[in-house]
Amino acid sequence: MANRSETLFAEAQRHLVGGVNSAVRAFRSVGGTPVFMRRGAGAWIEDEDGKQYVDYVLSYGPLAIGHAHPEVVEAISQTAANGTSFGAPTVLETELAVLVRELMPSIERIRMVNSGTEACLSAVRLARGYTGRDRILKFRGNYHGHVDALLVEAGSGVLTLGIPGSPGVPAAVTEMTLTAPYNDLEAVRSLFADYGDTIAAVLVEPVSGNMNCVPARPDFLAGLRQICDDSGALLVFDEVMSGFRAALGGAQALYGVKPDLTCLGKVIGGGLPVGALGGRAEVMEHLAPSGPVYQAGTLSGNPLAMASGLATLRNLSQPDVHARAEAWTRRLVAGLRERADAAGVPFATHQAGTMFGLFFTHADTVERFEDVAGCDAERFVRFFHGMLEAGVYLAPSAFEAGFVSTAHDEAALSHTLDAAERVFSHL
Ligand code: KE4
């Protein structure tokens, strides 16, 4: 008998492209039917058949304090009772801006938008407008949303679909985009030797989350900072995923490297649509209406999204809250590695704060996209489905990171590790 998700997916595909509103949710790289979820509570999520899972997707990052946190639900409900959007300034936007700036001091001015994609495309336009240069340098396996200029050997959904770049992106756009291997400063130096004074910005995920989770090497970000200082290019950290996860202050706090611009998203909306672009006032003030670089959005700074983001970050930034979730993540990753070793499964892990990566590989290091692509994808698929069956919800792609919330507790940990022990034993 078909389960509810199979029935619902068949219907969805009659109306929604691929039955989904975002490609990675379609389970194309792992096979099987996407699980339709109907509610979440803390670390747990429930499908349309009432089956419960410990959730490590957390909407691909936003739910840093877990599903349906009472403080978030209350904030959204109270705000909605006063109206959902005005197209006029509200104090909530300033309040969230102040809190983000406290957590990320490199941000002197900020612009709220509605998605990480919008934050990254605005960053590219601003960097080009500010520097008067056209080229952007990005890294193989990094994904910055479905921005034409950045869909060149991107990570995440594009990788999963096996389409390097994408149809519909004119060559004229991508010829202005240079790509280098992640964690490879020499490759960056040689591109700057050839194109240096035409490069507007280096755009990097300071902790990559779109070729699974691959942190930058300690010297990599500091090296990019120096190269940008020497050349007049801007250093842009795409912290849409690593923000408030790699550390409470993002990867820039973890590594102690100050970008010129930061792209944010996910956590700052607490599950509602928010992105943001922030950075040095001298650069940011080039954005309209202060400067000539146009940028706008009907629902940018939307009160409900601001309220949800404020409740999330106010909770997360209380003393020790993020630190405890980071310690829990360390226990999860260590527990998984122990069980994989005990079962003789070649397995590597990465962790940065409350995000983590799992790799089925004999390799000692996983530092760049090519290392991830060389992992055992078939084994990942078997692991994914075994864990799904056991009530553990991981991202349906070997190129996605895992996420932990402050709601992940002892019960969630033992449920996950017990499941992993069983799945590893016959992987
Ligand atoms: P959105 O437009 O999806 O809000 O953000 C784009 C984006 C930008 N930068 C980074 C570092 C990101 O990780 C993302 C989006 N991440 C994917 C997960 N790998 C979102 C999930 C999806 O596409 O459905």
CSV table of N, CA, C and O and ligand atoms in Angstrom, one decimal, residues 21-25 57 59-62 114-120 142-147 155-157 204-211 238-242 263-266 273-275 399-401 403, ligand 1:
chain,number,residue,atom,x,y,z
A,21,ASN,N,9.4,22.6,-4.8
A,21,ASN,CA,9.7,24.0,-5.1
A,21,ASN,C,11.2,24.3,-4.9
A,21,ASN,O,11.5,25.5,-5.0
A,22,SER,N,12.0,23.3,-4.7
A,22,SER,CA,13.4,23.5,-4.8
A,22,SER,C,14.0,22.1,-5.1
A,22,SER,O,13.7,21.1,-4.5
A,23,ALA,N,15.0,22.2,-6.1
A,23,ALA,CA,15.4,20.9,-6.8
A,23,ALA,C,15.9,19.8,-5.8
A,23,ALA,O,15.5,18.7,-5.9
A,24,VAL,N,16.7,20.2,-4.8
A,24,VAL,CA,17.3,19.2,-4.0
A,24,VAL,C,16.3,18.4,-3.2
A,24,VAL,O,16.6,17.2,-2.8
A,25,ARG,N,15.1,18.9,-3.0
A,25,ARG,CA,14.1,18.2,-2.2
A,25,ARG,C,13.5,17.0,-3.0
A,25,ARG,O,12.8,16.2,-2.4
A,57,VAL,N,18.3,18.2,8.7
A,57,VAL,CA,18.2,19.1,7.6
A,57,VAL,C,17.9,20.5,8.1
A,57,VAL,O,18.5,21.5,7.7
A,59,SER,N,15.5,22.5,7.5
A,59,SER,CA,15.2,23.4,6.4
A,59,SER,C,16.5,23.9,5.7
A,59,SER,O,16.6,25.0,5.2
A,60,TYR,N,17.5,23.1,5.7
A,60,TYR,CA,18.9,23.4,5.2
A,60,TYR,C,19.5,24.5,5.9
A,60,TYR,O,20.2,25.4,5.4
A,61,GLY,N,19.3,24.5,7.3
A,61,GLY,CA,20.1,25.4,8.1
A,61,GLY,C,19.3,26.4,9.0
A,61,GLY,O,19.7,26.7,10.1
A,62,PRO,N,18.2,27.0,8.5
A,62,PRO,CA,17.6,28.1,9.3
A,62,PRO,C,17.2,27.8,10.7
A,62,PRO,O,17.2,28.7,11.5
A,114,ASN,N,15.3,38.8,0.6
A,114,ASN,CA,14.4,37.8,0.8
A,114,ASN,C,14.9,36.4,0.7
A,114,ASN,O,14.2,35.4,0.9
A,115,SER,N,16.2,36.2,0.3
A,115,SER,CA,16.8,34.9,0.2
A,115,SER,C,18.3,35.0,0.1
A,115,SER,O,18.8,36.2,-0.2
A,116,GLY,N,19.0,33.9,0.3
A,116,GLY,CA,20.4,34.0,0.1
A,116,GLY,C,20.9,34.3,-1.3
A,116,GLY,O,21.9,35.0,-1.5
A,117,THR,N,20.1,33.8,-2.3
A,117,THR,CA,20.3,34.1,-3.7
A,117,THR,C,20.4,35.6,-3.9
A,117,THR,O,21.3,36.2,-4.5
A,118,GLU,N,19.3,36.3,-3.3
A,118,GLU,CA,19.2,37.7,-3.5
A,118,GLU,C,20.4,38.4,-2.8
A,118,GLU,O,20.9,39.4,-3.3
A,119,ALA,N,20.8,37.9,-1.7
A,119,ALA,CA,21.9,38.5,-1.0
A,119,ALA,C,23.2,38.4,-1.9
A,119,ALA,O,23.9,39.4,-2.0
A,120,CYS,N,23.4,37.3,-2.5
A,120,CYS,CA,24.6,37.1,-3.3
A,120,CYS,C,24.6,37.8,-4.6
A,120,CYS,O,25.6,38.4,-5.0
A,142,ASN,N,31.4,25.6,-4.4
A,142,ASN,CA,30.7,26.6,-3.6
A,142,ASN,C,29.4,27.0,-4.4
A,142,ASN,O,29.4,27.1,-5.6
A,143,TYR,N,28.3,27.1,-3.7
A,143,TYR,CA,27.1,27.5,-4.2
A,143,TYR,C,26.6,28.8,-3.6
A,143,TYR,O,26.6,28.9,-2.4
A,144,HIS,N,26.1,29.7,-4.4
A,144,HIS,CA,25.7,31.0,-3.9
A,144,HIS,C,24.3,31.4,-4.3
A,144,HIS,O,24.0,32.5,-4.6
A,145,GLY,N,23.5,30.3,-4.5
A,145,GLY,CA,22.1,30.6,-5.0
A,145,GLY,C,22.1,30.5,-6.5
A,145,GLY,O,23.1,30.4,-7.2
A,146,HIS,N,20.9,30.6,-7.0
A,146,HIS,CA,20.8,30.4,-8.5
A,146,HIS,C,20.9,31.8,-9.2
A,146,HIS,O,20.1,32.2,-10.0
A,147,VAL,N,22.1,32.4,-9.0
A,147,VAL,CA,22.5,33.6,-9.7
A,147,VAL,C,23.2,33.3,-11.0
A,147,VAL,O,24.1,32.5,-11.0
A,155,GLY,N,27.8,24.3,-6.5
A,155,GLY,CA,27.7,23.1,-5.6
A,155,GLY,C,26.2,22.9,-5.5
A,155,GLY,O,25.4,23.2,-6.3
A,156,SER,N,25.8,22.3,-4.4
A,156,SER,CA,24.4,22.0,-4.0
A,156,SER,C,23.6,21.4,-5.2
A,156,SER,O,24.1,20.6,-5.9
A,157,GLY,N,22.4,21.9,-5.5
A,157,GLY,CA,21.5,21.3,-6.4
A,157,GLY,C,22.1,21.2,-7.8
A,157,GLY,O,21.9,20.2,-8.4
A,204,VAL,N,33.4,33.6,-1.5
A,204,VAL,CA,33.8,32.3,-1.0
A,204,VAL,C,32.9,31.9,0.2
A,204,VAL,O,32.4,32.8,0.9
A,205,GLU,N,32.5,30.6,0.2
A,205,GLU,CA,31.9,30.1,1.4
A,205,GLU,C,33.0,29.8,2.4
A,205,GLU,O,33.8,28.9,2.2
A,206,PRO,N,33.1,30.6,3.5
A,206,PRO,CA,34.3,30.4,4.4
A,206,PRO,C,34.3,29.1,5.1
A,206,PRO,O,35.3,28.5,5.5
A,207,VAL,N,33.1,28.5,5.3
A,207,VAL,CA,33.0,27.1,5.5
A,207,VAL,C,32.0,26.6,4.5
A,207,VAL,O,30.9,27.0,4.4
A,208,SER,N,32.5,25.7,3.6
A,208,SER,CA,31.6,25.2,2.5
A,208,SER,C,30.5,24.3,3.0
A,208,SER,O,30.8,23.4,3.8
A,209,GLY,N,29.3,24.5,2.6
A,209,GLY,CA,28.2,23.7,3.0
A,209,GLY,C,27.5,23.1,1.8
A,209,GLY,O,26.4,22.5,1.9
A,210,ASN,N,28.0,23.3,0.6
A,210,ASN,CA,27.3,22.9,-0.6
A,210,ASN,C,28.1,21.9,-1.5
A,210,ASN,O,27.8,21.6,-2.6
A,211,MET,N,29.2,21.4,-0.9
A,211,MET,CA,29.9,20.2,-1.4
A,211,MET,C,30.0,19.3,-0.1
A,211,MET,O,31.1,18.9,0.3
A,238,ASP,N,30.3,34.4,1.8
A,238,ASP,CA,29.0,33.9,1.7
A,238,ASP,C,28.7,33.1,3.0
A,238,ASP,O,29.0,31.9,3.0
A,239,GLU,N,28.1,33.7,4.0
A,239,GLU,CA,27.8,33.1,5.2
A,239,GLU,C,26.3,32.8,5.4
A,239,GLU,O,25.8,32.6,6.5
A,240,VAL,N,25.7,32.6,4.2
A,240,VAL,CA,24.2,32.3,4.2
A,240,VAL,C,24.1,31.0,5.1
A,240,VAL,O,23.1,30.9,5.8
A,241,MET,N,25.0,30.1,5.0
A,241,MET,CA,24.9,28.8,5.7
A,241,MET,C,25.7,28.8,7.0
A,241,MET,O,25.3,28.3,8.0
A,242,SER,N,26.9,29.3,6.9
A,242,SER,CA,27.9,29.2,8.0
A,242,SER,C,27.6,30.3,9.1
A,242,SER,O,28.0,30.1,10.2
A,263,CYS,N,27.4,37.9,3.0
A,263,CYS,CA,26.0,37.5,2.6
A,263,CYS,C,25.4,36.6,3.7
A,263,CYS,O,26.1,35.7,4.1
A,264,LEU,N,24.2,36.9,4.1
A,264,LEU,CA,23.5,36.1,5.1
A,264,LEU,C,22.2,35.6,4.6
A,264,LEU,O,21.7,36.1,3.6
A,265,GLY,N,21.6,34.6,5.4
A,265,GLY,CA,20.3,34.1,5.1
A,265,GLY,C,20.0,33.1,6.1
A,265,GLY,O,20.5,33.1,7.2
A,266,LYS,N,19.0,32.2,5.8
A,266,LYS,CA,18.7,31.1,6.6
A,266,LYS,C,18.4,31.5,8.1
A,266,LYS,O,17.3,31.9,8.5
A,273,PRO,N,11.4,33.7,5.1
A,273,PRO,CA,12.3,34.1,4.0
A,273,PRO,C,13.1,35.4,4.3
A,273,PRO,O,12.5,36.5,4.3
A,274,VAL,N,14.3,35.2,4.6
A,274,VAL,CA,15.2,36.4,4.8
A,274,VAL,C,16.6,36.1,4.2
A,274,VAL,O,17.1,35.0,4.4
A,275,GLY,N,17.2,37.2,3.6
A,275,GLY,CA,18.6,37.2,3.3
A,275,GLY,C,19.1,38.5,3.7
A,275,GLY,O,18.3,39.4,4.1
A,399,PHE,N,26.1,16.0,-1.4
A,399,PHE,CA,26.7,17.3,-1.5
A,399,PHE,C,26.1,18.3,-0.6
A,399,PHE,O,26.2,19.5,-0.8
A,400,GLU,N,25.4,17.8,0.5
A,400,GLU,CA,24.8,18.8,1.4
A,400,GLU,C,25.4,18.6,2.8
A,400,GLU,O,25.8,17.4,3.1
A,401,ALA,N,25.4,19.6,3.6
A,401,ALA,CA,25.9,19.5,5.0
A,401,ALA,C,24.8,19.1,5.9
A,401,ALA,O,23.6,19.1,5.5
A,403,PHE,N,23.0,19.7,9.8
A,403,PHE,CA,22.8,20.8,10.8
A,403,PHE,C,22.2,20.3,12.1
A,403,PHE,O,21.4,19.3,12.1
B,1,KE4,P1,18.6,30.6,-0.9
B,1,KE4,O1,18.4,31.5,-2.1
B,1,KE4,O2,18.3,29.2,-1.2
B,1,KE4,O3,17.9,31.2,0.3
B,1,KE4,O4,20.2,30.7,-0.6
B,1,KE4,C1,21.1,30.4,-1.6
B,1,KE4,C2,22.4,30.0,-0.9
B,1,KE4,C3,23.5,31.0,-0.9
B,1,KE4,N1,24.6,30.7,-0.3
B,1,KE4,C4,24.8,29.5,0.3
B,1,KE4,C5,26.1,29.2,1.0
B,1,KE4,C6,23.8,28.5,0.4
B,1,KE4,O5,24.0,27.4,1.1
B,1,KE4,C7,22.6,28.8,-0.2
B,1,KE4,C8,21.4,27.8,-0.2
B,1,KE4,N2,21.7,26.5,0.3
B,1,KE4,C9,20.9,25.4,-0.2
B,1,KE4,C10,21.4,24.2,0.5
B,1,KE4,N3,22.6,23.7,0.0
B,1,KE4,C11,19.5,25.7,0.0
B,1,KE4,C12,18.6,24.4,-0.2
B,1,KE4,C13,17.8,24.4,-1.5
B,1,KE4,O6,18.4,24.9,-2.5
B,1,KE4,O7,16.7,24.0,-1.5
